[in-house]
Each structure stands twice: as structure tokens, then as C-alpha cells.
Coordinates of C-alpha atoms and ligand atoms in Angstrom, one line a residue:
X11 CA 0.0 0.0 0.0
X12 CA 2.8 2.3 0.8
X13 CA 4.4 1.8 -2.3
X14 CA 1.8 2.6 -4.5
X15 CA 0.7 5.5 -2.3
X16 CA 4.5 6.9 -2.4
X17 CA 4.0 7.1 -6.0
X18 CA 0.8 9.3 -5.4
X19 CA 2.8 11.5 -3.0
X20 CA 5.5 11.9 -5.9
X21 CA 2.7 13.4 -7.6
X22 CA 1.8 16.1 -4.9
X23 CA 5.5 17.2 -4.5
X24 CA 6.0 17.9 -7.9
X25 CA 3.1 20.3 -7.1
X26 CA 0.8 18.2 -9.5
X27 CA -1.9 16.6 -6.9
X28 CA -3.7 17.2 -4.0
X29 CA -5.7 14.6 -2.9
X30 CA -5.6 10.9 -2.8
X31 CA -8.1 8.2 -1.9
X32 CA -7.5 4.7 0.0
X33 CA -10.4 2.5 -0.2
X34 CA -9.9 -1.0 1.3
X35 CA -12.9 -3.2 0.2
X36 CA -14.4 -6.2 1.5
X37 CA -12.7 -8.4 -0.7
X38 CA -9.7 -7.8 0.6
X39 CA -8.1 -5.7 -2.5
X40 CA -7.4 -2.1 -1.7
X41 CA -7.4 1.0 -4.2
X42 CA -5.7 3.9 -4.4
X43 CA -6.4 7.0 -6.3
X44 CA -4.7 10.1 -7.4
X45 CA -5.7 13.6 -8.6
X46 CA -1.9 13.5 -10.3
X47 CA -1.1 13.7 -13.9
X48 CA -1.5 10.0 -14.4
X49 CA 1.0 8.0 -15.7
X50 CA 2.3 7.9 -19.3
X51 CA -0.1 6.0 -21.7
X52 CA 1.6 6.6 -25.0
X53 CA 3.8 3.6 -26.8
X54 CA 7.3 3.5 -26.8
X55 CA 10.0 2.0 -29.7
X56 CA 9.3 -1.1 -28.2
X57 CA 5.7 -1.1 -28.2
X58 CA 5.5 -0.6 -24.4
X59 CA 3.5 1.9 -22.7
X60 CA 5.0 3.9 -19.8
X61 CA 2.1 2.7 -18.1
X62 CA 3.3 -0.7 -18.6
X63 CA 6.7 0.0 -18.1
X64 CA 6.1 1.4 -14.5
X65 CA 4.0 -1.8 -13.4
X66 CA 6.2 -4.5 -14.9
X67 CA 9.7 -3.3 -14.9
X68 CA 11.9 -2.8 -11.5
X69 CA 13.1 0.4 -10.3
X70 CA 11.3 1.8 -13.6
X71 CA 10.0 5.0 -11.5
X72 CA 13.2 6.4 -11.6
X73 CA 13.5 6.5 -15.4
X74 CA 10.4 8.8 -15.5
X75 CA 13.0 11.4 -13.5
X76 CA 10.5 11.1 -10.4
X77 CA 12.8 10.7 -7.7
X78 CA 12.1 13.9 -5.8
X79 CA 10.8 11.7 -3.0
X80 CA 12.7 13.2 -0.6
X81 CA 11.3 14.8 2.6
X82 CA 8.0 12.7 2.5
X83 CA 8.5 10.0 4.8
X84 CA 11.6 7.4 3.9
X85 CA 13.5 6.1 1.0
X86 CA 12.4 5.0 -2.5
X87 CA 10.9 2.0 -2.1
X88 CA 10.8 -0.6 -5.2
X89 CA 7.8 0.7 -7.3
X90 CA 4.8 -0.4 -8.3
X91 CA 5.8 -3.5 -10.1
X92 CA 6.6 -5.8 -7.3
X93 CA 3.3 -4.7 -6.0
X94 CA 2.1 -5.6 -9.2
X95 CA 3.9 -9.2 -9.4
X96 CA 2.8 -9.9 -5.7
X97 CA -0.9 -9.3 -6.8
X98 CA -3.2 -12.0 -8.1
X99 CA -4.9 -9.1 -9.9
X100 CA -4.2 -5.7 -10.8
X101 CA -6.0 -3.2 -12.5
X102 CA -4.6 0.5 -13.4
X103 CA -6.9 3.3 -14.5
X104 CA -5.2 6.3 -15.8
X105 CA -7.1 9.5 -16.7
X106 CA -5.1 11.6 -19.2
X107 CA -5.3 13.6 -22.2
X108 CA -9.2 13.7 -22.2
X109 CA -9.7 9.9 -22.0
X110 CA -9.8 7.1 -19.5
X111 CA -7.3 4.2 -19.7
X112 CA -7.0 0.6 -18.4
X113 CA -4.8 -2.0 -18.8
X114 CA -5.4 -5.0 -16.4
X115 CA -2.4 -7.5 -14.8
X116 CA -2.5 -10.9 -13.1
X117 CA 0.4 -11.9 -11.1
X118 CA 2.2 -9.0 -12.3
X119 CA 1.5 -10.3 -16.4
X120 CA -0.4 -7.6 -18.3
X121 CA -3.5 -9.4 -19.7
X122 CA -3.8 -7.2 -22.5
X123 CA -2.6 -3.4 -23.8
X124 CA -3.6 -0.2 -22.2
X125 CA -7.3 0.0 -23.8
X126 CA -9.2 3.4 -23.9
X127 CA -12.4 3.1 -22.3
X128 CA -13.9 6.4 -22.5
X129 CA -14.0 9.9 -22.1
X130 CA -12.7 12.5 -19.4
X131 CA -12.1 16.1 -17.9
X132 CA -10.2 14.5 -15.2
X133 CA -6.8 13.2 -14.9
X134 CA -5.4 10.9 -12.3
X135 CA -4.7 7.5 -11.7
X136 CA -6.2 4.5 -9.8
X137 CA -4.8 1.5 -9.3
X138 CA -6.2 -1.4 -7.8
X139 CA -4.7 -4.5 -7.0
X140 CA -5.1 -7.5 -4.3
X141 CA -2.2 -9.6 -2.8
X142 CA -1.8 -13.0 -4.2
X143 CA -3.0 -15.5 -1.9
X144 CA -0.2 -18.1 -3.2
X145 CA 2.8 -15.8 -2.5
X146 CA 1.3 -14.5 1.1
X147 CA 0.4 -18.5 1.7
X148 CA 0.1 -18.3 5.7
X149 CA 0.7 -14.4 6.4
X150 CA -2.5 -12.6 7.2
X151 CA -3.4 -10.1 3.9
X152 CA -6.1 -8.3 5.9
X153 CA -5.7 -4.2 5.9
X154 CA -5.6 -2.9 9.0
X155 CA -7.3 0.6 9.4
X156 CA -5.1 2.0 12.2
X157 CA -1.1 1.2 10.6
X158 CA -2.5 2.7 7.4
X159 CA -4.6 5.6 9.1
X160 CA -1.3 6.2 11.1
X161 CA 0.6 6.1 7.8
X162 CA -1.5 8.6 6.1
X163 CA -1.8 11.0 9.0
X164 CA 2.3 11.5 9.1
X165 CA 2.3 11.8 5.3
X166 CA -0.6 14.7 5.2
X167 CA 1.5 16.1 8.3
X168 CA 4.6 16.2 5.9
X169 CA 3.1 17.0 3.0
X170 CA 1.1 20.2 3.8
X171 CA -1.7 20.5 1.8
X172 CA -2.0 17.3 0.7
X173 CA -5.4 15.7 1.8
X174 CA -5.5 11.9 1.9
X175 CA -8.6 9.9 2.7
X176 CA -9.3 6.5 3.8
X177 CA -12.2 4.6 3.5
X178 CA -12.5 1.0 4.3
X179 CA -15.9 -0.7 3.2
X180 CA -15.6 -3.6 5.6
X181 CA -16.9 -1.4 8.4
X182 CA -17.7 1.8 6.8
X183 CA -14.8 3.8 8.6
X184 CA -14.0 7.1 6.9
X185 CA -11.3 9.5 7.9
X186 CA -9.3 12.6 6.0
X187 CA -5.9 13.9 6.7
X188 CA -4.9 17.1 5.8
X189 CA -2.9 20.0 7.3
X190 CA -2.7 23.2 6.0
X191 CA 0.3 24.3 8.2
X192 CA 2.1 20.9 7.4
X193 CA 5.0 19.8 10.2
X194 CA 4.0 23.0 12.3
X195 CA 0.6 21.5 12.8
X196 CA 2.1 18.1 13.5
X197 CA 4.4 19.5 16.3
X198 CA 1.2 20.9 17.2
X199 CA -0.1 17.7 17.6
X200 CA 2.8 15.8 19.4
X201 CA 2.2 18.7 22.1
X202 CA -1.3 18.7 22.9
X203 CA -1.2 16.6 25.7
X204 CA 1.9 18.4 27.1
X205 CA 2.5 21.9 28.7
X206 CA 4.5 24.0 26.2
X207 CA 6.4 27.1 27.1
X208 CA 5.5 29.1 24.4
X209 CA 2.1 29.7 22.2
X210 CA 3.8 29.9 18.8
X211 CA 5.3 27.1 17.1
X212 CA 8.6 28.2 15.6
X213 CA 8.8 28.0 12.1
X214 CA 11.2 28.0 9.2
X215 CA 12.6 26.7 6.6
X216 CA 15.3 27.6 3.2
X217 CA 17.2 26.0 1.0
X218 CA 20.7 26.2 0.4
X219 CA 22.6 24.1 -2.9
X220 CA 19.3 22.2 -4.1
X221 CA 18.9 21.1 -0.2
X222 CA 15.7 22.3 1.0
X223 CA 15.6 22.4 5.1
X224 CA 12.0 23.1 6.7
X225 CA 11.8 22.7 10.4
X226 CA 9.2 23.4 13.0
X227 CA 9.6 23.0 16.6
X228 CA 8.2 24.2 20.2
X229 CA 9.9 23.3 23.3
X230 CA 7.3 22.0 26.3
X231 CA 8.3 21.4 30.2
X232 CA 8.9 17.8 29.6
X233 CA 12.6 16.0 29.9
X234 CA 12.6 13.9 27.0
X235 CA 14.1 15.6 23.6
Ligands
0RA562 C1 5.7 8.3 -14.9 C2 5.8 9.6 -15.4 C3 5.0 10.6 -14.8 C4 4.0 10.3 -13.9 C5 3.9 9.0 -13.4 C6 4.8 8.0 -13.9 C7 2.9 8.7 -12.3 C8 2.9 7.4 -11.6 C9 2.0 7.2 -10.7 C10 1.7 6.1 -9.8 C11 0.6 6.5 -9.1 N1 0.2 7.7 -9.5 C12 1.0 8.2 -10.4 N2 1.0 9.3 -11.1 C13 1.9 9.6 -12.0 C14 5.1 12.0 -15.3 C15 4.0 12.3 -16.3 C16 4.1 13.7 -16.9 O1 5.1 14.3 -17.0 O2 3.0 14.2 -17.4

């Protein structure tokens, strides 16, 4: 889930997307959607889309020159494709260009090209995809609501602006993260519950030789750092 929701993150810090959707349904496959540019749909030399190129090769993100990932919450993970490979199905919808796409995968095979499906003012993408049952044999495959809801919540904190919504259709839980004020609300947050010495939050941030620096901090009576 993170992997494919890292992607979508990409897509807001290029400045390109501000809202994503996590929908875990009750067939145990999950969904995620983007308001981003959506991937690439046009064919290559080699026949290949970059769509298909993103979900069946390793490492292929960083071809696309998307490795901006840098402040939002850990390393580059390994894209979309072993996601895709570990899946017993996987469906990506791409809205681009006026039209909808889909091209559908099974255990990370494409069963077919990218087809157009219709028409679109939107652009975005969704993918879709539920872990393969043969590969996670006796590990439990069930989403659980909190370690994603937690994820999400530090992601919205780091990405200000960003809004991210979870919705799980097993028990009809719904929540939406999103921070205006980014890391200065999350310090916020961290002391609620604690007796600060100061009202403001201090604030700042700048960026010297491509290295951008944004901190936010507020001290509180505790001991602990
Ligand atoms: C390759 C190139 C571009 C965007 C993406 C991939 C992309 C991947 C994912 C995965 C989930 N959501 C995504 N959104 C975009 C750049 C496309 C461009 O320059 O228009």
C-alpha cells in the first residue's frame, strides 16, 4: 500500500496533486487513487507503454525522472511493479489527455494493452490490485485501518496541503488527513497533551545548494528531547 501511495505522494511534491483516496474493500483488495497527472499511456519504440513500463519493470520510476521523493517519509521503495507481481490481480486506471485508460495485470503479467475506455475532464490515476494469496500462503493479507490511518496521517502532516482519505468498506470507517500548516501542525499535535512554554510554534525553513531544510519546533516542560 505504501508503495503505491508513495507514488501518489511523488505526484503532490511535484506540485501536480492534492488529494488521494484509500479505499480497502471487502474483498480484501485495496485501491488507491490520485488527482496527479496520471502515468504515461503513449507507446514507446518497443511497443510498451510507460504505463506498462512502470507496473512491470523494477526500479522503472526512476526512469520517468520522479525521484524527488525526498522529505515525505523514507526512502524510494521498489515501485509499483513488485506490488504488481505480488498481486493476483491488478487493474490501473489512468485519466489523461481527455480519455480514461485501463490496462489489467494478473500476477504481475499484463492481460492485454492499455485500452481506452472512454472519455474525461479529469486526470489521475487508480490503481487497484489485491495480494496474491499463493505468495502471502500463511501471512494474514487483511488491511488494518489503524497502521495505514497512522501512515497517512504522518504523510498529510509532511506534505502540507496534501489531503488523503481512507475509506474501508468492511466497516464503513471514513477519515481525512490534511494540514494546511504541514509539520507545524504536527508539532502541534505531538504537544497537545503536554504543557508547552511558548504559544507559537517556531517555524522556518530555506534552501541552500538544491537542499531544502523546513523545520518546525516548540519546546514544552517535559525532559525527554
Ligand atoms: C511516470 C511519469 C509521470 C508520472 C507517473 C509515472 C505517475 C505514476 C503514478 C503512480 C501512481 N500515481 C501516479 N501518477 C503519475 C510524469 C507524467 C508527466 O510528466 O505528465
Amino acid at each position: 500500500v505504501y508503495e503505491i501511495v508513495d507514488n501518489s505522494v511523488d505526484e503532490a511534491l511535484a506540485g501536480v496533486c492534492d488529494n488521494i483516496l484509500v479505499t480497502i474493500h471487502a474483498d480484501d483488495s485495496l485501491t488507491v487513487e490520485d488527482n496527479g497527472r496520471g502515468i504515461p499511456v503513449d507507446k514507446h519504440k518497443d511497443g510498451k507503454s510507460a504505463l506498462e513500463v512502470v507496473m512491470t519493470v523494477l526500479h522503472a520510476g526512476g526512469k520517468f525522472n520522479r525521484d524527488s521523493y525526498k522529505v515525505s517519509g523514507g526512502l524510494h521503495g521498489v515501485g509499483a511493479s513488485v506490488v504488481n507481481a505480488l498481486s493476483s490481480h491488478c487493474q490501473v486506471m489512468v485519466r489523461r489527455d481527455g480519455f480514461i485508460w485501463k490496462q489489467e495485470f494478473s500476477k504481475g503479467i499484463p492481460q492485454g494493452g492499455v485500452i481506452k475506455t472512454g472519455e474525461t475532464d479529469k486526470r489521475g490515476t487508480t490503481v487497484t490490485f489485491k495480494p496474491d494469496r499463493e505468495i502471502f500462503k500463511d501471512e494474514s493479507v487483511k488491511f488494518e485501518f489503524n497502521i495505514l490511518a497512522n501512515r497517512f496521517r504522518e504523510l498529510a502532516f509532511l506534505n502540507a496541503g496534501l489531503r488523503i482519505t481512507l475509506i474501508d468498506e468492511r466497516t464503513s470507517q471514513k477519515q481525512e488527513f490534511s494540514y494546511a500548516h504541514g509539520i507545524m501542525e504536527f508539532v502541534s499535535h505531538l504537544n497537545e497533551t503536554k504543557k508547552s512554554t511558548h504559544p507559537e510554534v517556531i517555524y522556518f525553513k530555506g534552501t541552500r545548494e538544491d537542499v531544502e531544510v523546513e523545520i518546525a519546533m516548540q519546546w514544552n516542560d517535559s525532559y525527554t528531547e
